[in-house]
Coordinates of C-alpha atoms in Angstrom, one line a residue:
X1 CA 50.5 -9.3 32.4
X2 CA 48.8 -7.4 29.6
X3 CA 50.8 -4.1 30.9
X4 CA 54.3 -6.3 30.7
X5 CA 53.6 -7.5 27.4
X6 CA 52.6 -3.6 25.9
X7 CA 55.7 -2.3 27.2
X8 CA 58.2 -5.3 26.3
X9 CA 56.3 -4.6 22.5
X10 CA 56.8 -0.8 22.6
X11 CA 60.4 -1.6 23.4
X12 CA 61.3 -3.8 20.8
X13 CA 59.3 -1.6 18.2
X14 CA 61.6 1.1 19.2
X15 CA 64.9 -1.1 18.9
X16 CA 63.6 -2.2 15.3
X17 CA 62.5 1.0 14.2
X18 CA 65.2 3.5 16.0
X19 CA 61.4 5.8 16.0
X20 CA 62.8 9.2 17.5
X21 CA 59.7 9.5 19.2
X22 CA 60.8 6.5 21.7
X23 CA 64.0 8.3 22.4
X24 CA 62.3 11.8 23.9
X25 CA 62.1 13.5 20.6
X26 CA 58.9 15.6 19.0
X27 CA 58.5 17.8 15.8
X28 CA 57.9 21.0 17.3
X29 CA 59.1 20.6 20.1
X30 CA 59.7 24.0 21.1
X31 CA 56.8 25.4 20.2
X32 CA 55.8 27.0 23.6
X33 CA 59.9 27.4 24.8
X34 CA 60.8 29.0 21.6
X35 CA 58.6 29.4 18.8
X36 CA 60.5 30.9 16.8
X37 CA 63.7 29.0 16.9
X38 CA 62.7 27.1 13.3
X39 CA 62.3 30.4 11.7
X40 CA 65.3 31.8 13.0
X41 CA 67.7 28.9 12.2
X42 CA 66.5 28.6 8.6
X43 CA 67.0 32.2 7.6
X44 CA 70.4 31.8 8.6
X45 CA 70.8 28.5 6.3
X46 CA 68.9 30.4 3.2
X47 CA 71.4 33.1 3.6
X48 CA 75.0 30.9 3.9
X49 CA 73.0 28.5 1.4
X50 CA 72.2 31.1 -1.4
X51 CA 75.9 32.4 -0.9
X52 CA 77.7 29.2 -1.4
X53 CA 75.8 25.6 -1.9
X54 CA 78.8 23.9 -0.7
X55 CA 78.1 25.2 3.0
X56 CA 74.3 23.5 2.5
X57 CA 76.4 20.2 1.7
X58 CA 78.9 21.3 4.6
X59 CA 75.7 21.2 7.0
X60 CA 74.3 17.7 5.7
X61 CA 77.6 15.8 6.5
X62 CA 78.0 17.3 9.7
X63 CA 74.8 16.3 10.7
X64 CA 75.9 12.7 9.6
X65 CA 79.5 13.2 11.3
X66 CA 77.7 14.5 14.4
X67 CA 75.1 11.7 15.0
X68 CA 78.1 8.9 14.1
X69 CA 79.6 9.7 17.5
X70 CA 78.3 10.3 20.5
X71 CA 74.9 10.1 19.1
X72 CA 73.4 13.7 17.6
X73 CA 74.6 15.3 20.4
X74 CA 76.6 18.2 19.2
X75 CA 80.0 17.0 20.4
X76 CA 81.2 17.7 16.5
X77 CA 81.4 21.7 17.5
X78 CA 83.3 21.4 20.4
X79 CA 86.8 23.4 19.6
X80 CA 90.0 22.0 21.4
X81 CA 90.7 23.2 25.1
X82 CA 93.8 22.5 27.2
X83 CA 91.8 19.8 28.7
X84 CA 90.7 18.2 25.7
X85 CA 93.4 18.9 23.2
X86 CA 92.0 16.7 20.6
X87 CA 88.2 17.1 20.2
X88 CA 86.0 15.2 17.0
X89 CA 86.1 18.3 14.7
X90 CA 90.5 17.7 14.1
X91 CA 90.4 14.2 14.1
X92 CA 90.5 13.6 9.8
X93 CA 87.7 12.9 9.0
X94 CA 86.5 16.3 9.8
X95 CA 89.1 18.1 9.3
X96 CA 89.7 20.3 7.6
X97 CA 86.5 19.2 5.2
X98 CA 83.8 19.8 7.3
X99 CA 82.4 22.7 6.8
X100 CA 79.3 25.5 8.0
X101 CA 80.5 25.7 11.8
X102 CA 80.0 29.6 11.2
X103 CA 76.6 28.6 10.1
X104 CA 75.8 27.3 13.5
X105 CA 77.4 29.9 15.2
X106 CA 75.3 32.6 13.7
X107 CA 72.1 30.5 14.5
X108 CA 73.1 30.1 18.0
X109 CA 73.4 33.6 18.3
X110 CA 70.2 34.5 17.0
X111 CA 68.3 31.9 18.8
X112 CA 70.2 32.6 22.1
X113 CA 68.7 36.2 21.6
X114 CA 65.2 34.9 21.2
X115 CA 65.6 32.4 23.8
X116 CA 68.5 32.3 26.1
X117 CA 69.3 28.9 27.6
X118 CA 66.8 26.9 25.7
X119 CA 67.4 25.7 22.4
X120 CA 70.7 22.8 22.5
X121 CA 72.8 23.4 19.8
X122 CA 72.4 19.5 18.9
X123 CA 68.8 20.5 17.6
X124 CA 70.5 23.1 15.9
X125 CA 72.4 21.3 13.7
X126 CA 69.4 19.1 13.3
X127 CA 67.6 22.2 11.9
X128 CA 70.4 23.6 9.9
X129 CA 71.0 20.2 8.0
X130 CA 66.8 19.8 7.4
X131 CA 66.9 23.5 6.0
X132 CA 70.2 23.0 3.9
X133 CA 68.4 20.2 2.3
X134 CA 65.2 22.1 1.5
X135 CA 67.3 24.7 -0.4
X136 CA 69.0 22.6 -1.8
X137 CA 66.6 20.7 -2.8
X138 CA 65.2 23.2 -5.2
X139 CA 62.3 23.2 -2.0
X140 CA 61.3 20.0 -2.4
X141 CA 62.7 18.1 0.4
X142 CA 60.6 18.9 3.3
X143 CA 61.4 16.9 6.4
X144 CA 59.3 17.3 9.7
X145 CA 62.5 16.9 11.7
X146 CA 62.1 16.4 15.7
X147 CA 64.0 17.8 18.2
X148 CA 64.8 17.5 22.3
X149 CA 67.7 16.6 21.8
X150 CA 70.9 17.7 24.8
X151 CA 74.0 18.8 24.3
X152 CA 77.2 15.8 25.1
X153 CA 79.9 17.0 27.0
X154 CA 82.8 14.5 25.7
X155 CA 84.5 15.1 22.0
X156 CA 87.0 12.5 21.2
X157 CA 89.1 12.6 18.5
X158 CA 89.6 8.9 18.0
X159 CA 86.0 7.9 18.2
X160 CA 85.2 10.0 14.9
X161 CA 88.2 7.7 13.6
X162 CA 86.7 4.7 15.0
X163 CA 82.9 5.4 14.1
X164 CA 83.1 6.9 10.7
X165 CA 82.9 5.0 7.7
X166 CA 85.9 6.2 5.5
X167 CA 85.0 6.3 1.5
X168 CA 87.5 2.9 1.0
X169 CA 84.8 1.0 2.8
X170 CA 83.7 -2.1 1.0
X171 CA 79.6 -3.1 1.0
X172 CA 80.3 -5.2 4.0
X173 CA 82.1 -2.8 5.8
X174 CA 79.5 0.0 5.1
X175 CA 76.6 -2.0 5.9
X176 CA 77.9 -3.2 9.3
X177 CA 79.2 0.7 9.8
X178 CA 75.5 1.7 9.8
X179 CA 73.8 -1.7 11.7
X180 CA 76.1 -0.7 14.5
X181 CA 74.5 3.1 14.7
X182 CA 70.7 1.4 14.2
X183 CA 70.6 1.8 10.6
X184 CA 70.1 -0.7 7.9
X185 CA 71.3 -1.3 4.5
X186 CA 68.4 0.7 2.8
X187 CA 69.6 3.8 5.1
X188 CA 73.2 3.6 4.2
X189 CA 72.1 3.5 0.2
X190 CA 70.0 6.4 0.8
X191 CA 72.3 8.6 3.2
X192 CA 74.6 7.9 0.5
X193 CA 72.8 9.9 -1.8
X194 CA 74.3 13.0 0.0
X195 CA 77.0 12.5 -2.1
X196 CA 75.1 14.1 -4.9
X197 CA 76.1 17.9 -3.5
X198 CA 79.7 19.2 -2.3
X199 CA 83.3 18.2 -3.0
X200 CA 86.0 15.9 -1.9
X201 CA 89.5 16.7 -1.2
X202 CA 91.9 14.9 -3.7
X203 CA 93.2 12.4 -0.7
X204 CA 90.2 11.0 0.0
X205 CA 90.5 9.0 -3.5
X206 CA 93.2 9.0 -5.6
X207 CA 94.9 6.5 -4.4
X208 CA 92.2 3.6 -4.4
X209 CA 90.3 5.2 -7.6
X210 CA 92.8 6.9 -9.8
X211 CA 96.3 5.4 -9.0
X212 CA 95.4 1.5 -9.4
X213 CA 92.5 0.0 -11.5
X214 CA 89.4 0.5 -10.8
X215 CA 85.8 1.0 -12.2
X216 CA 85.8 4.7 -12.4
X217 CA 85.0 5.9 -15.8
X218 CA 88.3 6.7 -18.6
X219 CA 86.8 10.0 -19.4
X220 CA 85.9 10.8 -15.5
X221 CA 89.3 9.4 -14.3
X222 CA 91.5 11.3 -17.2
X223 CA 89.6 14.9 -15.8
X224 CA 90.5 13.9 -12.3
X225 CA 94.2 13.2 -12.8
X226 CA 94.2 16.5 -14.5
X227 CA 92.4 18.3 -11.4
X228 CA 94.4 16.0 -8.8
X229 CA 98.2 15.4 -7.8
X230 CA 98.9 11.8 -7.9
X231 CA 100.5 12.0 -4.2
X232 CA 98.2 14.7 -2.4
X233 CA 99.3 16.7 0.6
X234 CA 98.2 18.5 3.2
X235 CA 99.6 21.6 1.4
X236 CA 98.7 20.5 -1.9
X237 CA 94.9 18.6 -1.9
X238 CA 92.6 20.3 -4.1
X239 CA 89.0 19.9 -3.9
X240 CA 86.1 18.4 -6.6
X241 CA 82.9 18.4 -7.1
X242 CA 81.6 14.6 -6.0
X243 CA 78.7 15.1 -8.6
X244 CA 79.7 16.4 -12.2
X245 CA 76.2 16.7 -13.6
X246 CA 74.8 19.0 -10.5
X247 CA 76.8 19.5 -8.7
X248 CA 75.5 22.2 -6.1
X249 CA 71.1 20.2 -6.4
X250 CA 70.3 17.7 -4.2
X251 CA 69.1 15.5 -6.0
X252 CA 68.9 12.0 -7.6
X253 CA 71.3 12.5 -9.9
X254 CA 73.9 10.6 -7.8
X255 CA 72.4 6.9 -8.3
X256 CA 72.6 7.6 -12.1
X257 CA 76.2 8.8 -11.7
X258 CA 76.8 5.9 -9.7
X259 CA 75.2 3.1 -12.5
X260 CA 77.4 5.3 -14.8
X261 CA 80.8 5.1 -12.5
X262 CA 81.1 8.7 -12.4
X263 CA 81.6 8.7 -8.7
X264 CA 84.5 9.7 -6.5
X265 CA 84.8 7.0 -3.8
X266 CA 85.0 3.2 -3.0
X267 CA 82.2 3.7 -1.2
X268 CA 79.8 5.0 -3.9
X269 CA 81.3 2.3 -6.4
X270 CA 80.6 -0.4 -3.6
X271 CA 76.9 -0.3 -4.1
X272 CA 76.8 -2.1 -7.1
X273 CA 78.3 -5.0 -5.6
X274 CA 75.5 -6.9 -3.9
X275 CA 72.2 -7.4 -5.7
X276 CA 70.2 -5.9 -3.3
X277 CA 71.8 -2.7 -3.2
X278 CA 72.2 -2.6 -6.9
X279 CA 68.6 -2.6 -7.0
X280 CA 68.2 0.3 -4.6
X281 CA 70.3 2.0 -7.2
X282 CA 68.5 1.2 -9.9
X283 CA 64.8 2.5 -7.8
X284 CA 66.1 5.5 -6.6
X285 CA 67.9 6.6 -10.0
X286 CA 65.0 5.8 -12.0
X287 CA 61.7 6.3 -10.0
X288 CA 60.6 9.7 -9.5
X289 CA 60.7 11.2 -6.3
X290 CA 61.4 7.6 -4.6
X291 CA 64.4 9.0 -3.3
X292 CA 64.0 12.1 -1.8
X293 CA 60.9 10.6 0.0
X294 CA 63.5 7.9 1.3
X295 CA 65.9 10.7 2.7
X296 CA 63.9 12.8 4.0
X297 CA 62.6 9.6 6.2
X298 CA 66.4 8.6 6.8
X299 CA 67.3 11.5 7.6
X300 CA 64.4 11.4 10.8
X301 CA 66.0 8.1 11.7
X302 CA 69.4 8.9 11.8
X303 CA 68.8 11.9 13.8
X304 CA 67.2 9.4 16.8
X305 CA 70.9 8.0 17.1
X306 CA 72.4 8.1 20.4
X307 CA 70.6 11.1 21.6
X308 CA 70.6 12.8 25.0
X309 CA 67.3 13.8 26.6
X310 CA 65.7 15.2 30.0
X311 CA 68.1 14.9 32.2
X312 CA 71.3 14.1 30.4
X313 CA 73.6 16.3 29.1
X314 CA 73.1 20.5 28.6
X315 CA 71.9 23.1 26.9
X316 CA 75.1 24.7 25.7
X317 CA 75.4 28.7 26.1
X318 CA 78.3 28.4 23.1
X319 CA 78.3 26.0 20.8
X320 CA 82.1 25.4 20.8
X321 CA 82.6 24.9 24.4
X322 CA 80.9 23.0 26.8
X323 CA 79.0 24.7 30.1
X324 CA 81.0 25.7 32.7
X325 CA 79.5 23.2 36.1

């Protein structure tokens, strides 16, 4: 009886808590497979990083993209084959904005060097996202990121479609977006803080932000219609920095932009609209340090979403295709 009731409480600690320990998943995990896998996969992030700070904001997002479908399984990197014409990475919300593929690539290579056949490139991108936020960070944001995680097989381009919240979602929409993938309302405030590095294509917001009313600040909105056509095209769809105070830090800067309405999407705007998440705002903009101490603890749980372990999926030999049986 007192063994029924310890595991039916471990089980429901996991469901509340999404812990990646419960799914299989340990920091350091290849410490006796591959010690230096860590080592390797972070000089190859300094060196894309220190080159361009929009491929560190490339590798955060598709960390987030990755986990969102399929679980954090790497089935973002699969490219298109003539058996599956239409993987995640060309459904639109990944393409063509998601960036630092060749990032991955080059750590793959490096690690499959070191270690052949061991390290999945799901952990990969777990590593490469953790290290782009370190730099990033100005070396603050430390995060003891677990791995174990497998490889999926199956890339679909309609689930990305059908999992990822698009930047016109309401507060309602945005919270259920991330309930359904384990995470709660605090989660989704604090992932949003991403939004603090990169830039956004023109069509992601124009035409809910800049061509009807809407809170975005005069003086933000007049730069934007100078920067963006009012009908964006695939031929014609500039980019813009989502953060115009620092742009390429992350940082904390994005809840005071987002107070301020200098922010790009519906979805940044949309967390002023409940009081709860207006208050999350107001903490993480104001409190030192509150915030990255948040993300670096979201980023953990997101990374427990959906995963593959022991016996299920593979370790891939290429990161864009999947093992041959």
């Amino acid at each position: 009886m007192a063994s029924a009731l310890l595991k039916l409480f471990i089980a429901l600690t996991c469901a509340l808590l999404l812990s990646s320990a419960c799914h299989g998943l340990e920091v350091g995990y290849y410490k006796k497979s591959c010690p230096r896998v860590e080592a390797i996969v972070r000089d190859k992030v300094k060196k894309f990083v220190y080159k361009n700070a929009g491929i560190g904001a490339g590798l955060i997002r598709m960390f987030f993209h990755d986990c969102f479908v399929q679980g954090c399984d790497g089935s973002v990197l699969l490219d298109p084959t003539p058996a599956n014409p239409q993987p995640e990475k060309l459904s639109p919300p990944n393409f063509p904005s998601l960036r630092g593929f060749e990032v991955i690539d080059a750590a793959k290579d490096a690690v499959e060097n070191a270690c052949p056949g061991v390290v999945s490139c799901a952990d990969i991108v777990a590593f490469a996202s953790r290290d782009a936020a370190y730099f990033l960070s100005r070396l603050t944001v430390k995060i003891n990121m677990p791995a174990g995680r497998r490889d999926g097989r199956i890339s679909n381009f309609t689930e990305a479609l059908a999992n990822l919240p698009p930047p016109f979602f309401n507060i309602t929409q945005l919270i259920a977006s991330f309930a359904a993938k384990g995470l709660d309302a605090e989660d989704m405030v604090v992932l949003s803080g991403a939004h603090t590095i990169g830039v956004s294509h023109c069509s992601s917001f124009v035409s809910d932000r800049l061509a009807v009313p809407s809170d975005i600040n005069a003086a933000l909105a007049s730069v934007l219609r100078r920067q963006c056509p009012a009908n964006p095209t695939p031929s014609n769809d500039p980019t813009v920095n989502q953060d115009v105070v620092t742009p390429n830090a992350l940082d904390n800067q994005y809840y005071k932009n987002v107070l301020a309405h200098k922010v790009l999407f519906t979805s940044d705007a949309a967390l002023l609209t409940t009081p709860a998440t207006t208050q999350m705002v107001l903490d993480n903009a104001n409190i030192r340090g509150l915030w990255e101490e948040k993300f670096k603890k979201s980023m953990v749980k997101m990374g427990a979403i959906g995963v593959k372990t022991g016996y299920q999926g593979e370790i891939r030999r290429n990161c864009r295709v999947v093992n041959r049986s």
